[in-house]
Coordinates of C-alpha atoms in Angstrom, one line a residue:
Chain A
M1 CA 75.6 -38.0 -3.9
K2 CA 73.5 -40.3 -1.8
E3 CA 69.8 -39.6 -2.3
F4 CA 68.2 -38.6 0.9
S5 CA 65.0 -40.7 0.7
R6 CA 61.7 -40.0 2.5
R7 CA 62.4 -43.1 4.5
D8 CA 65.8 -41.8 5.7
F9 CA 64.1 -38.6 6.7
L10 CA 61.4 -40.5 8.5
R11 CA 64.0 -42.5 10.3
L12 CA 65.9 -39.4 11.5
S13 CA 62.8 -37.6 12.6
I14 CA 61.6 -40.7 14.4
A15 CA 65.0 -41.1 16.1
G16 CA 64.8 -37.5 17.2
G17 CA 61.4 -38.2 18.7
A18 CA 62.6 -41.3 20.5
A19 CA 65.5 -39.4 22.0
M20 CA 63.0 -37.1 23.6
V21 CA 61.0 -40.0 25.0
L22 CA 64.2 -41.3 26.6
P23 CA 65.9 -39.0 29.1
S24 CA 68.7 -41.6 29.3
L25 CA 69.2 -45.0 27.9
R26 CA 68.1 -47.3 30.6
N27 CA 69.8 -50.6 30.7
S28 CA 68.3 -54.0 30.5
V29 CA 68.4 -54.6 34.2
Y30 CA 65.9 -51.8 34.8
A31 CA 63.5 -53.2 32.3
A32 CA 61.4 -55.6 34.3
G33 CA 61.8 -54.2 37.7
G34 CA 65.3 -55.3 38.4
E35 CA 64.8 -58.8 37.0
K36 CA 67.3 -59.8 34.4
L37 CA 66.1 -60.1 30.8
E38 CA 66.5 -63.6 29.5
K39 CA 66.8 -62.3 25.9
T40 CA 67.3 -58.8 24.6
K41 CA 67.6 -59.2 20.8
L42 CA 64.1 -60.0 19.4
T43 CA 62.6 -60.5 16.0
L44 CA 58.9 -59.7 15.9
G45 CA 56.6 -60.5 12.9
I46 CA 53.9 -58.2 11.5
I47 CA 51.5 -58.3 8.6
P48 CA 51.2 -55.0 6.6
L49 CA 47.9 -53.8 8.1
T50 CA 47.2 -50.6 10.1
D51 CA 46.8 -52.6 13.2
C52 CA 50.4 -53.7 13.2
A53 CA 50.9 -50.2 14.8
P54 CA 51.4 -51.1 18.5
I55 CA 54.5 -53.2 17.6
V56 CA 55.8 -50.8 15.0
I57 CA 55.3 -47.7 17.2
A58 CA 56.9 -49.5 20.2
H59 CA 59.8 -50.1 17.9
E60 CA 60.1 -46.8 16.1
K61 CA 59.3 -44.5 19.1
G62 CA 61.8 -46.2 21.4
Y63 CA 59.5 -48.0 23.8
F64 CA 61.1 -51.4 23.3
K65 CA 64.5 -49.8 23.7
K66 CA 63.3 -48.1 26.9
Y67 CA 62.8 -51.6 28.4
G68 CA 66.1 -52.9 27.2
L69 CA 64.9 -54.7 24.1
E70 CA 66.6 -54.5 20.7
T71 CA 64.0 -55.4 18.2
I72 CA 63.9 -56.2 14.5
I73 CA 60.5 -56.0 12.8
S74 CA 60.0 -58.6 10.2
K75 CA 57.2 -58.0 7.6
E76 CA 55.7 -61.4 6.7
A77 CA 53.9 -62.3 3.5
S78 CA 51.1 -64.5 5.1
W79 CA 49.4 -65.4 8.4
A80 CA 50.6 -68.9 7.8
N81 CA 54.2 -67.7 7.8
I82 CA 53.5 -65.8 11.1
R83 CA 52.1 -69.0 12.7
D84 CA 54.9 -71.3 11.4
K85 CA 57.7 -68.9 12.2
V86 CA 56.5 -68.3 15.7
S87 CA 56.0 -72.1 16.2
L88 CA 59.5 -72.8 15.0
G89 CA 61.1 -69.9 17.0
A90 CA 62.2 -68.0 13.8
L91 CA 60.1 -65.2 15.3
D92 CA 60.0 -64.5 19.0
G93 CA 56.5 -63.1 18.9
A94 CA 54.1 -61.7 16.4
H95 CA 51.0 -59.7 15.4
M96 CA 48.3 -62.4 15.3
L97 CA 44.7 -62.7 14.5
A98 CA 42.9 -62.9 17.8
G99 CA 41.8 -66.5 17.1
M100 CA 45.2 -67.6 16.0
P101 CA 46.8 -68.6 19.3
I102 CA 43.7 -70.7 19.9
A103 CA 43.9 -72.3 16.5
A104 CA 47.6 -73.0 16.9
T105 CA 47.1 -74.5 20.3
L106 CA 44.3 -76.7 19.2
G107 CA 45.9 -77.6 15.9
V108 CA 43.1 -76.1 13.8
G109 CA 44.6 -76.1 10.3
A110 CA 48.1 -76.7 11.6
I111 CA 50.2 -79.0 13.8
A112 CA 49.2 -78.2 17.4
K113 CA 51.7 -75.9 19.2
P114 CA 50.6 -74.3 22.5
T115 CA 50.6 -70.6 21.9
I116 CA 49.5 -67.8 24.2
T117 CA 48.6 -64.1 24.3
A118 CA 48.9 -61.7 27.1
Y119 CA 48.2 -58.5 25.1
S120 CA 45.4 -57.5 22.9
M121 CA 46.6 -55.2 20.1
D122 CA 43.4 -53.5 19.1
L123 CA 39.6 -53.4 18.9
N124 CA 37.6 -53.2 15.7
G125 CA 39.2 -52.2 12.4
N126 CA 37.5 -54.3 9.7
A127 CA 34.6 -53.7 7.3
I128 CA 32.6 -55.5 4.6
T129 CA 32.8 -54.1 1.1
V130 CA 30.8 -55.1 -1.9
S131 CA 31.1 -54.3 -5.6
N132 CA 29.0 -51.4 -6.9
E133 CA 27.2 -54.0 -9.0
L134 CA 26.2 -56.1 -6.0
Y135 CA 25.3 -53.0 -4.1
D136 CA 22.9 -51.9 -6.8
K137 CA 21.3 -55.4 -6.9
M138 CA 20.8 -55.3 -3.1
V139 CA 19.1 -51.9 -3.3
K140 CA 16.8 -53.2 -6.0
A141 CA 16.0 -56.4 -4.1
D142 CA 15.3 -54.8 -0.7
P143 CA 15.4 -51.0 -0.8
E144 CA 13.9 -50.7 2.8
S145 CA 16.6 -52.8 4.5
M146 CA 19.3 -51.0 2.6
K147 CA 18.2 -47.7 4.1
Q148 CA 18.8 -49.0 7.6
S149 CA 22.0 -48.4 9.5
P150 CA 23.9 -50.6 10.0
I151 CA 23.0 -52.5 6.9
S152 CA 21.9 -56.2 7.6
A153 CA 22.4 -59.0 5.1
K154 CA 18.6 -59.2 4.4
A155 CA 19.0 -57.7 1.0
L156 CA 21.9 -60.0 0.2
K157 CA 19.8 -63.0 1.2
K158 CA 17.1 -61.8 -1.4
V159 CA 19.7 -61.4 -4.1
I160 CA 21.1 -64.9 -3.4
D161 CA 17.6 -66.4 -3.4
E162 CA 16.7 -64.8 -6.7
E163 CA 19.9 -65.8 -8.4
K164 CA 19.6 -69.4 -7.1
K165 CA 16.2 -69.6 -8.8
V166 CA 17.6 -68.7 -12.2
G167 CA 20.5 -71.1 -11.7
K168 CA 23.3 -68.6 -11.4
E169 CA 26.6 -69.5 -9.9
P170 CA 26.9 -68.6 -6.1
L171 CA 28.4 -65.2 -5.3
T172 CA 32.1 -65.3 -4.2
F173 CA 33.2 -63.5 -1.0
A174 CA 36.7 -63.2 0.2
M175 CA 38.3 -63.0 3.7
V176 CA 41.9 -63.3 4.8
F177 CA 42.4 -66.6 6.7
P178 CA 40.4 -69.6 7.9
V179 CA 40.7 -68.6 11.6
S180 CA 40.5 -64.9 11.0
T181 CA 38.2 -62.4 12.8
H182 CA 37.2 -61.5 9.2
N183 CA 35.9 -65.0 8.5
Y184 CA 33.8 -65.0 11.7
Q185 CA 32.5 -61.5 11.2
L186 CA 31.5 -62.1 7.6
R187 CA 29.8 -65.4 8.5
Y188 CA 28.1 -63.9 11.6
W189 CA 26.7 -61.0 9.5
M190 CA 25.5 -63.3 6.7
A191 CA 24.1 -66.0 8.9
S192 CA 22.0 -63.5 11.0
A193 CA 19.9 -63.1 7.8
G194 CA 19.7 -66.8 7.2
I195 CA 22.5 -67.1 4.7
D196 CA 24.5 -70.3 5.0
P197 CA 28.1 -69.2 4.3
D198 CA 29.2 -72.8 3.5
N199 CA 26.4 -73.4 0.9
D200 CA 24.7 -70.2 -0.3
V201 CA 27.9 -68.4 -1.2
R202 CA 31.4 -69.4 -2.1
M203 CA 34.0 -68.3 0.5
I204 CA 37.6 -67.9 -0.4
V205 CA 40.8 -66.5 1.1
I206 CA 42.7 -63.7 -0.7
P207 CA 45.7 -61.8 0.7
P208 CA 44.5 -58.3 1.8
P209 CA 46.6 -56.3 -0.7
Q210 CA 45.0 -58.3 -3.5
M211 CA 41.4 -57.7 -2.5
V212 CA 40.8 -54.5 -4.4
S213 CA 42.2 -55.7 -7.7
N214 CA 40.1 -58.9 -7.4
L215 CA 37.0 -56.9 -6.7
N216 CA 37.8 -54.7 -9.7
A217 CA 38.3 -57.8 -11.9
K218 CA 34.9 -59.1 -10.8
N219 CA 36.6 -62.3 -9.4
I220 CA 34.7 -61.6 -6.1
A221 CA 31.5 -59.8 -5.2
G222 CA 32.7 -58.6 -1.8
Y223 CA 35.1 -59.1 1.0
C224 CA 35.8 -58.6 4.7
V225 CA 39.2 -57.1 5.4
G226 CA 41.1 -54.7 7.6
E227 CA 42.2 -51.2 6.6
P228 CA 43.3 -49.6 4.4
W229 CA 41.8 -52.1 1.9
N230 CA 38.1 -51.0 2.3
E231 CA 38.8 -47.3 2.0
R232 CA 41.0 -48.0 -1.0
A233 CA 38.1 -49.6 -2.9
V234 CA 35.9 -46.6 -1.9
T235 CA 38.4 -44.0 -3.0
M236 CA 38.8 -45.9 -6.3
G237 CA 35.1 -45.8 -6.7
I238 CA 34.8 -49.6 -7.3
G239 CA 33.1 -50.7 -4.1
K240 CA 30.8 -49.6 -1.3
I241 CA 31.2 -50.4 2.4
L242 CA 28.1 -52.1 4.0
I243 CA 29.1 -52.4 7.6
T244 CA 32.2 -52.1 9.8
S245 CA 33.2 -54.7 12.3
Y246 CA 32.6 -52.1 15.0
E247 CA 28.9 -52.1 13.9
I248 CA 28.8 -55.9 13.8
W249 CA 30.0 -56.1 17.4
N250 CA 30.9 -52.9 19.1
N251 CA 34.5 -53.0 20.3
N252 CA 35.2 -56.5 19.2
P253 CA 38.7 -57.9 19.7
E254 CA 40.8 -57.9 16.6
K255 CA 44.6 -58.7 16.8
V256 CA 46.7 -60.0 19.6
F257 CA 50.4 -60.3 20.3
G258 CA 51.2 -64.0 20.3
V259 CA 54.2 -66.1 21.5
T260 CA 54.5 -69.8 22.1
Q261 CA 53.9 -71.2 25.6
E262 CA 57.5 -72.6 25.4
W263 CA 58.9 -69.1 24.6
A264 CA 56.9 -67.4 27.4
D265 CA 58.1 -70.0 30.0
K266 CA 61.7 -69.6 29.0
N267 CA 61.6 -65.7 28.8
P268 CA 59.2 -64.4 31.5
N269 CA 61.0 -61.1 32.1
T270 CA 61.6 -60.4 28.4
H271 CA 57.9 -61.1 27.8
K272 CA 56.9 -58.7 30.6
A273 CA 59.2 -56.0 29.2
L274 CA 57.6 -56.5 25.7
L275 CA 54.1 -56.1 27.3
M276 CA 55.1 -53.0 29.2
A277 CA 56.6 -51.4 26.1
M278 CA 53.4 -52.1 24.0
I279 CA 51.1 -50.9 26.7
E280 CA 53.0 -47.6 26.8
A281 CA 53.0 -47.4 23.0
S282 CA 49.3 -47.9 22.9
Q283 CA 48.7 -45.1 25.4
W284 CA 50.7 -42.7 23.2
M285 CA 48.9 -43.9 20.0
D286 CA 45.4 -43.5 21.3
K287 CA 45.9 -39.8 21.9
P288 CA 44.2 -38.0 18.9
E289 CA 47.1 -35.6 18.6
N290 CA 49.5 -38.4 17.9
R291 CA 47.4 -40.3 15.4
M292 CA 48.8 -38.5 12.3
E293 CA 52.4 -39.4 13.4
V294 CA 51.3 -43.0 13.8
V295 CA 49.8 -42.8 10.2
K296 CA 53.0 -41.4 8.8
I297 CA 55.2 -44.1 10.4
I298 CA 53.1 -47.1 9.5
S299 CA 52.3 -45.9 5.9
D300 CA 56.0 -46.4 5.1
K301 CA 57.2 -48.9 2.6
S302 CA 58.7 -51.2 5.2
Y303 CA 55.4 -51.5 7.0
V304 CA 51.9 -51.0 5.5
N305 CA 53.2 -49.5 2.2
A306 CA 50.1 -47.5 1.3
P307 CA 49.4 -43.8 0.7
I308 CA 49.2 -41.7 3.8
D309 CA 45.9 -40.3 2.7
V310 CA 44.3 -43.7 2.5
V311 CA 45.7 -45.0 5.8
K312 CA 44.7 -41.8 7.5
M313 CA 41.0 -42.3 6.6
S314 CA 40.2 -44.9 9.3
M315 CA 42.8 -43.9 11.8
T316 CA 41.7 -40.3 12.5
G317 CA 38.2 -40.8 13.7
T318 CA 36.1 -40.8 10.5
F319 CA 35.1 -43.4 8.0
Q320 CA 33.8 -43.1 4.4
Y321 CA 31.4 -45.8 3.3
Q322 CA 30.8 -44.6 -0.3
K323 CA 32.7 -42.4 -2.8
D324 CA 29.8 -39.9 -3.3
E325 CA 29.2 -39.6 0.5
K326 CA 31.0 -37.5 3.1
A327 CA 33.1 -39.4 5.7
K328 CA 31.1 -40.1 8.8
P329 CA 32.4 -39.8 12.4
L330 CA 33.5 -43.2 13.7
E331 CA 35.7 -42.4 16.7
D332 CA 36.1 -46.1 17.6
F333 CA 37.1 -47.6 14.2
N334 CA 40.6 -48.2 15.6
V335 CA 40.9 -48.5 19.3
F336 CA 44.3 -49.3 20.7
N337 CA 44.3 -48.4 24.4
R338 CA 41.0 -47.0 25.8
Y339 CA 38.2 -49.3 27.0
A340 CA 40.9 -51.7 28.4
A341 CA 41.6 -52.6 24.8
T342 CA 45.0 -54.1 25.6
F343 CA 43.6 -56.5 28.2
P344 CA 43.3 -60.2 27.0
W345 CA 39.8 -61.0 28.1
R346 CA 39.2 -64.8 28.5
S347 CA 35.6 -64.2 27.4
H348 CA 37.0 -63.0 24.1
A349 CA 38.9 -66.2 23.6
E350 CA 35.7 -68.1 24.5
W351 CA 33.7 -66.2 21.9
F352 CA 36.3 -67.2 19.2
I353 CA 36.1 -70.8 20.4
S354 CA 32.3 -70.6 20.1
Q355 CA 32.6 -69.6 16.5
M356 CA 35.2 -72.2 15.7
I357 CA 32.8 -74.8 17.0
R358 CA 29.8 -73.2 15.3
W359 CA 31.5 -73.5 11.9
G360 CA 33.0 -76.9 12.3
Q361 CA 36.6 -75.9 12.7
I362 CA 37.1 -77.6 16.0
E363 CA 36.6 -81.3 15.5
K364 CA 36.3 -82.7 19.0
P365 CA 34.3 -81.5 22.1
L366 CA 36.4 -79.6 24.6
N367 CA 36.3 -77.8 27.9
I368 CA 35.9 -74.2 26.6
K369 CA 36.8 -72.4 29.8
A370 CA 39.9 -74.4 30.5
T371 CA 41.1 -74.0 27.0
A372 CA 40.6 -70.2 27.0
E373 CA 42.4 -70.0 30.4
S374 CA 45.5 -71.7 29.1
I375 CA 45.7 -69.4 26.0
Y376 CA 44.5 -65.9 27.0
R377 CA 46.7 -64.8 29.9
P378 CA 45.4 -61.8 31.9
D379 CA 47.6 -62.9 34.8
L380 CA 50.7 -62.1 32.8
Y381 CA 49.1 -58.8 31.5
R382 CA 48.5 -57.8 35.1
E383 CA 52.1 -58.2 36.1
A384 CA 53.1 -55.8 33.4
A385 CA 50.3 -53.3 34.1
K386 CA 51.2 -53.4 37.8
A387 CA 54.8 -52.6 37.1
L388 CA 53.7 -49.6 35.0
G389 CA 51.2 -48.4 37.6
V390 CA 48.4 -48.7 35.0
S391 CA 44.9 -49.6 36.2
Y392 CA 43.7 -53.1 35.0
P393 CA 40.6 -55.3 35.3
T394 CA 40.6 -57.7 38.3
I395 CA 38.1 -60.0 36.6
D396 CA 39.0 -62.3 33.6
S397 CA 35.7 -62.4 31.8
K398 CA 32.8 -60.2 30.9
T399 CA 29.4 -60.5 29.3
E400 CA 29.1 -59.1 25.8
G401 CA 26.1 -57.5 24.1
T402 CA 24.6 -55.7 27.2
N403 CA 26.2 -52.2 27.2
S404 CA 24.8 -49.8 24.6
K405 CA 27.0 -46.9 25.7
I406 CA 30.1 -46.0 27.6
W407 CA 30.1 -47.6 31.1
T408 CA 32.4 -47.9 34.0
L409 CA 34.2 -51.2 35.0
N410 CA 34.5 -51.2 38.7
D411 CA 36.1 -54.6 38.9
A412 CA 39.5 -53.0 38.4
T413 CA 42.4 -51.6 40.4
S414 CA 40.8 -48.2 39.7
P415 CA 37.6 -47.7 37.7
I416 CA 38.1 -48.0 33.9
Q417 CA 35.9 -46.4 31.3
M418 CA 34.6 -49.1 28.9
G419 CA 33.0 -48.9 25.4
S420 CA 29.7 -50.2 24.3
D421 CA 29.7 -54.0 23.4
L422 CA 26.5 -54.6 21.5
F423 CA 26.1 -57.1 18.7
F424 CA 24.2 -55.7 15.7
D425 CA 21.6 -58.5 15.9
G426 CA 20.9 -57.8 19.6
K427 CA 22.3 -61.1 20.9
T428 CA 24.1 -61.5 24.3
F429 CA 27.2 -63.6 24.9
D430 CA 27.3 -64.9 28.4
P431 CA 30.5 -66.8 29.1
K432 CA 28.5 -69.0 31.6
K433 CA 26.2 -70.1 28.9
I434 CA 28.4 -70.7 25.8
V435 CA 26.8 -74.1 24.7
E436 CA 23.4 -72.5 24.9
Y437 CA 24.7 -69.5 22.9
I438 CA 26.0 -71.8 20.1
S439 CA 22.7 -73.9 20.1
N440 CA 20.7 -70.7 19.6
F441 CA 22.3 -69.9 16.3
E442 CA 20.0 -71.0 13.5
V443 CA 22.7 -71.3 10.9
K444 CA 25.6 -73.5 12.2
S445 CA 27.6 -76.6 11.2
P446 CA 29.3 -78.1 14.2
K447 CA 31.3 -81.3 13.8
F448 CA 29.9 -82.9 17.0
S449 CA 26.8 -83.0 19.0
L450 CA 26.2 -80.0 21.3
E451 CA 25.0 -82.4 24.1
E452 CA 28.5 -83.9 24.2
L453 CA 29.9 -80.4 24.4
A454 CA 27.5 -79.6 27.2
K455 CA 28.7 -82.6 29.2
L456 CA 32.3 -81.2 29.2
N457 CA 31.2 -77.7 30.0
S458 CA 28.7 -78.2 32.9
Chain B
M1 CA 54.0 -89.9 -5.6
K2 CA 52.6 -86.6 -6.9
V3 CA 53.9 -83.2 -6.1
M4 CA 52.2 -79.8 -6.7
L5 CA 54.4 -76.7 -6.9
I6 CA 53.1 -73.2 -6.1
D7 CA 55.6 -70.5 -6.9
E8 CA 55.2 -67.0 -8.3
D9 CA 58.7 -67.1 -9.7
R10 CA 58.4 -69.1 -12.9
G11 CA 62.2 -69.6 -13.3
R12 CA 62.6 -71.1 -9.9
A13 CA 59.5 -73.3 -10.4
A14 CA 60.9 -74.7 -13.6
L15 CA 64.2 -75.5 -12.0
L16 CA 62.6 -77.3 -9.1
K17 CA 60.2 -79.1 -11.4
Q18 CA 63.1 -80.5 -13.4
A19 CA 65.0 -81.5 -10.3
L20 CA 62.0 -83.4 -8.9
L21 CA 61.3 -85.1 -12.2
D22 CA 65.0 -86.1 -12.4
S23 CA 64.6 -87.7 -8.9
G24 CA 61.7 -89.7 -10.1
Y25 CA 58.7 -87.8 -8.7
Q26 CA 55.6 -86.9 -10.6
I27 CA 54.5 -83.3 -10.9
S28 CA 50.7 -82.9 -10.9
A29 CA 50.7 -79.2 -11.4
V30 CA 52.8 -76.0 -11.3
I31 CA 50.9 -72.9 -10.2
H32 CA 52.1 -69.3 -10.4
T33 CA 49.2 -67.0 -9.6
N34 CA 46.6 -66.6 -6.9
E35 CA 43.9 -66.8 -9.6
D36 CA 45.1 -70.2 -10.8
L37 CA 45.4 -71.4 -7.3
L38 CA 41.7 -70.6 -6.7
K39 CA 40.6 -72.2 -10.0
K40 CA 42.7 -75.3 -10.2
T41 CA 43.7 -76.6 -6.8
F42 CA 40.5 -78.5 -6.3
E43 CA 40.9 -80.6 -9.4
I44 CA 44.4 -81.5 -8.7
E45 CA 45.3 -84.8 -6.9
C46 CA 48.6 -84.6 -5.0
D47 CA 50.4 -86.1 -2.0
V48 CA 52.7 -83.2 -1.3
I49 CA 52.4 -79.4 -1.9
L50 CA 55.5 -77.3 -2.1
I51 CA 55.0 -73.5 -1.8
D52 CA 57.1 -70.4 -1.9
M53 CA 57.0 -68.8 1.6
E54 CA 57.5 -65.3 0.3
S55 CA 54.1 -65.4 -1.4
P56 CA 50.9 -64.4 0.3
N57 CA 49.2 -67.2 -1.6
R58 CA 49.9 -69.5 1.4
D59 CA 46.8 -68.2 3.2
T60 CA 44.7 -68.9 0.1
L61 CA 46.1 -72.4 0.0
E62 CA 45.4 -73.1 3.7
Y63 CA 41.7 -72.3 3.2
L64 CA 41.5 -74.5 0.1
T65 CA 43.1 -77.4 1.9
S66 CA 40.8 -76.9 4.9
L67 CA 37.8 -77.6 2.6
K68 CA 39.1 -81.0 1.5
K69 CA 38.2 -84.1 3.3
E70 CA 41.8 -85.2 3.8
Q71 CA 43.2 -81.9 4.9
A72 CA 46.8 -81.3 4.0
K73 CA 48.6 -79.6 6.9
P74 CA 51.7 -77.5 6.8
V75 CA 54.9 -79.3 7.9
V76 CA 56.3 -77.4 10.9
I77 CA 57.6 -80.2 13.0
L78 CA 58.8 -83.6 12.0
A79 CA 58.7 -86.4 14.6
E80 CA 62.4 -87.1 14.7
N81 CA 64.4 -84.5 16.6
D82 CA 67.3 -84.0 14.2
D83 CA 64.8 -83.1 11.5
R84 CA 64.1 -79.8 13.2
Q85 CA 67.2 -78.5 11.4
L86 CA 65.7 -79.6 8.1
I87 CA 62.6 -77.6 8.7
E88 CA 64.6 -74.6 9.8
S89 CA 66.7 -74.7 6.6
A90 CA 63.5 -75.0 4.6
V91 CA 62.2 -71.8 6.3
K92 CA 65.5 -70.1 5.6
A93 CA 65.5 -71.1 2.0
G94 CA 61.9 -69.9 1.8
V95 CA 60.0 -73.0 1.0
S96 CA 57.2 -74.7 2.9
A97 CA 55.5 -78.1 2.4
Y98 CA 52.0 -79.4 3.0
V99 CA 51.1 -83.1 3.4
V100 CA 48.1 -85.1 4.4
D101 CA 48.3 -87.1 7.7
G102 CA 50.2 -90.3 7.6
F103 CA 52.5 -89.4 4.8
S104 CA 55.8 -91.1 5.2
Q105 CA 58.3 -88.8 6.8
K106 CA 61.2 -90.4 5.0
R107 CA 59.8 -89.6 1.6
L108 CA 58.9 -86.1 2.7
K109 CA 62.4 -85.5 3.9
A110 CA 63.8 -86.5 0.5
I111 CA 61.5 -84.1 -1.4
L112 CA 62.2 -81.3 1.1
E113 CA 65.9 -81.8 0.6
V114 CA 65.5 -81.4 -3.2
A115 CA 63.4 -78.3 -2.8
I116 CA 65.7 -76.7 -0.3
A117 CA 68.7 -77.3 -2.5
R118 CA 67.0 -75.8 -5.6
F119 CA 65.6 -72.8 -3.8
R120 CA 69.0 -72.1 -2.4
E121 CA 70.7 -72.5 -5.7
Y122 CA 68.1 -70.3 -7.5
N123 CA 68.2 -67.6 -4.8
A124 CA 72.0 -67.5 -4.9
M125 CA 71.8 -67.1 -8.7
C126 CA 69.3 -64.2 -8.4
K127 CA 71.6 -62.5 -5.9
E128 CA 74.6 -63.0 -8.2
L129 CA 72.6 -61.6 -11.2
E130 CA 71.5 -58.6 -9.1
S131 CA 75.0 -57.8 -8.0
T132 CA 76.3 -58.1 -11.6
K133 CA 73.6 -55.8 -12.8
H134 CA 74.5 -53.4 -10.1
K135 CA 78.2 -53.5 -10.9
L136 CA 77.4 -52.9 -14.6
A137 CA 75.3 -49.9 -13.8
E138 CA 78.1 -48.5 -11.6
R139 CA 80.7 -49.0 -14.4
K140 CA 78.4 -47.1 -16.8
S141 CA 78.1 -44.2 -14.4
I142 CA 81.9 -44.0 -13.9
E143 CA 82.4 -44.1 -17.7
K144 CA 79.9 -41.3 -18.0
A145 CA 81.6 -39.2 -15.3
K146 CA 85.0 -39.8 -17.0
G147 CA 83.5 -38.6 -20.2
I148 CA 82.3 -35.4 -18.6
L149 CA 85.7 -34.7 -17.1
M150 CA 87.4 -35.4 -20.4
K151 CA 85.0 -33.0 -22.2
H152 CA 85.0 -30.1 -19.8
K153 CA 88.6 -30.3 -18.4
G154 CA 90.3 -31.6 -21.6
F155 CA 91.7 -34.6 -19.6
D156 CA 92.7 -37.8 -21.3
E157 CA 91.1 -41.0 -20.1
E158 CA 93.8 -42.0 -17.6
T159 CA 93.9 -38.5 -16.0
A160 CA 90.1 -38.4 -15.8
Y161 CA 90.1 -41.8 -14.1
Q162 CA 92.9 -40.8 -11.6
T163 CA 91.0 -37.6 -10.8
L164 CA 87.9 -39.5 -9.9
R165 CA 89.9 -41.9 -7.8
R166 CA 91.7 -39.1 -5.9
M167 CA 88.4 -37.2 -5.3
A168 CA 86.9 -40.3 -3.9
M169 CA 89.8 -41.0 -1.6
D170 CA 90.0 -37.3 -0.4
K171 CA 86.3 -37.3 0.5
H172 CA 86.2 -40.8 1.9
L173 CA 83.5 -41.7 -0.7
K174 CA 83.2 -44.6 -3.2
M175 CA 84.1 -43.8 -6.8
I176 CA 80.5 -44.5 -7.8
D177 CA 79.3 -41.8 -5.4
V178 CA 81.7 -39.2 -6.8
A179 CA 80.8 -40.2 -10.3
E180 CA 77.1 -39.6 -9.6
Q181 CA 77.8 -36.2 -8.0
I182 CA 79.7 -35.2 -11.2
I183 CA 76.8 -36.4 -13.4
N184 CA 74.2 -34.6 -11.3
V185 CA 76.2 -31.3 -11.3
A186 CA 76.7 -31.6 -15.1
E187 CA 73.0 -32.2 -15.6
L188 CA 72.2 -29.2 -13.4
L189 CA 74.5 -26.9 -15.3
A190 CA 73.5 -28.2 -18.8

């Protein structure tokens, strides 16, 4: 007797759901408005994190199939694998860190391979967690600042200064990849309190599923990671969450769907079909009544492989910072569709480039605007959105850090409701003044003079 | 020339280490865990790093190499065209290499070839072992089901075996599936 596993059951119930989505199996010619698909069998890479959901849902709920695509989802062990396999063509496209297409194109940490994105997978989704021990030290060092919400790194700065005086080893913090959003968020948060992340602490990379055990073993004092790895430490009672990435920068870009320039040039209709399927999937996912089904699907062993109860915590509108506290409402911890979340803003690319320059990852001065334009491709997004009849922004860039609440974007085919976009330190990012923005950071370590950078960006 | 190996699988690492030594390379370190990687990598001098692609430790390694003055970068593309195939077979075999700029491609090719061959050989061995274990477990279940039929139906061994076979054929099932059904029912009734 063959065991009927939970997974089989899930598969069947999902297939049933997909059948309802599909009144009839439309063929590949329909897919991109009558244009023939160049390629229909695709392998897409993901990393087991909750925000792999747009790809997994488009696959499991039949959206890819609806547009004539036969997809295989390949769970990858590292971001480095994702980058290399996309570069080589072993994967057609993948779940990428928002800064990754930029790093791949510029050859930051890798051999340069022009890579683009025309689809943003989600906003927000990360948090900074510290051990109970460090949390207690921070409360002792600066009880006032620890009462504020969100918590700044002022108390951490005091702990670091005190420990330096008595000759203690620097505290170790972990994030997930050199060009990860997590690295930039953790650095941004620390540096705003005057901490130099390259000298005052030790930064390391640890794969997300190993964060919790390393915190427990006291190998690290804290980390910045995506879900479910913050809530996991909270439920186990071994760590406390200081701040979410949403609070560091409201509605910050997190992951994107990346393909190589070469692949996009060769397969324009297939690319468009992929984008259409993911836009539709994200619309379905962002409806609160569908979130539990999303949680069930992605918790499965072949994807995130974590308990439903833990994955659920951040995906259903609440967030728990400490074990002995109640979960607080945080509607926007994971945003997949609303606030034009799927649109690849060129200003987002420019912000990542600004941080890569700030921390010395980009070695030569460059034209920031031109670079961002070649990598983030709202033009391709618009073709897909137009075919779907979905409203989309008609501008490529926006200023960040000026909207404290919901606002309306009128530079769009029809008005779009947008989320707040404040930085927790009150700074503004104006894409027209990027060099000035970088110069104004007190803590920074660029590899070249900012005057030279200004010359290329006047 | 010094090579560092990073592989969570100790057996495979030992095999590759020996093969590289036999080909005249020096091994500067063999690392198995993320913890050791974080602790030791900085002290180790090497020209080439070989790492298992199925391990998430690759991301840790990339950060460590980014801190070094002479950053070792992953090998994804070699200059000569026909070497694309070599890189593709490395990805298929599940091994990735890191080298510092200016490292001779010819020498890298030779090392990669050794690594690919050993990874393939080891992975095939593991598959073989897995299938042998599986077959052994199946045989045990069939023996057990035969025993149940002999006990409850008073069959001799040959009749018990033929009965199992016939049931499998009639139901279009594998013998192992029928055997497991019999074991389950027997356990339920016991």
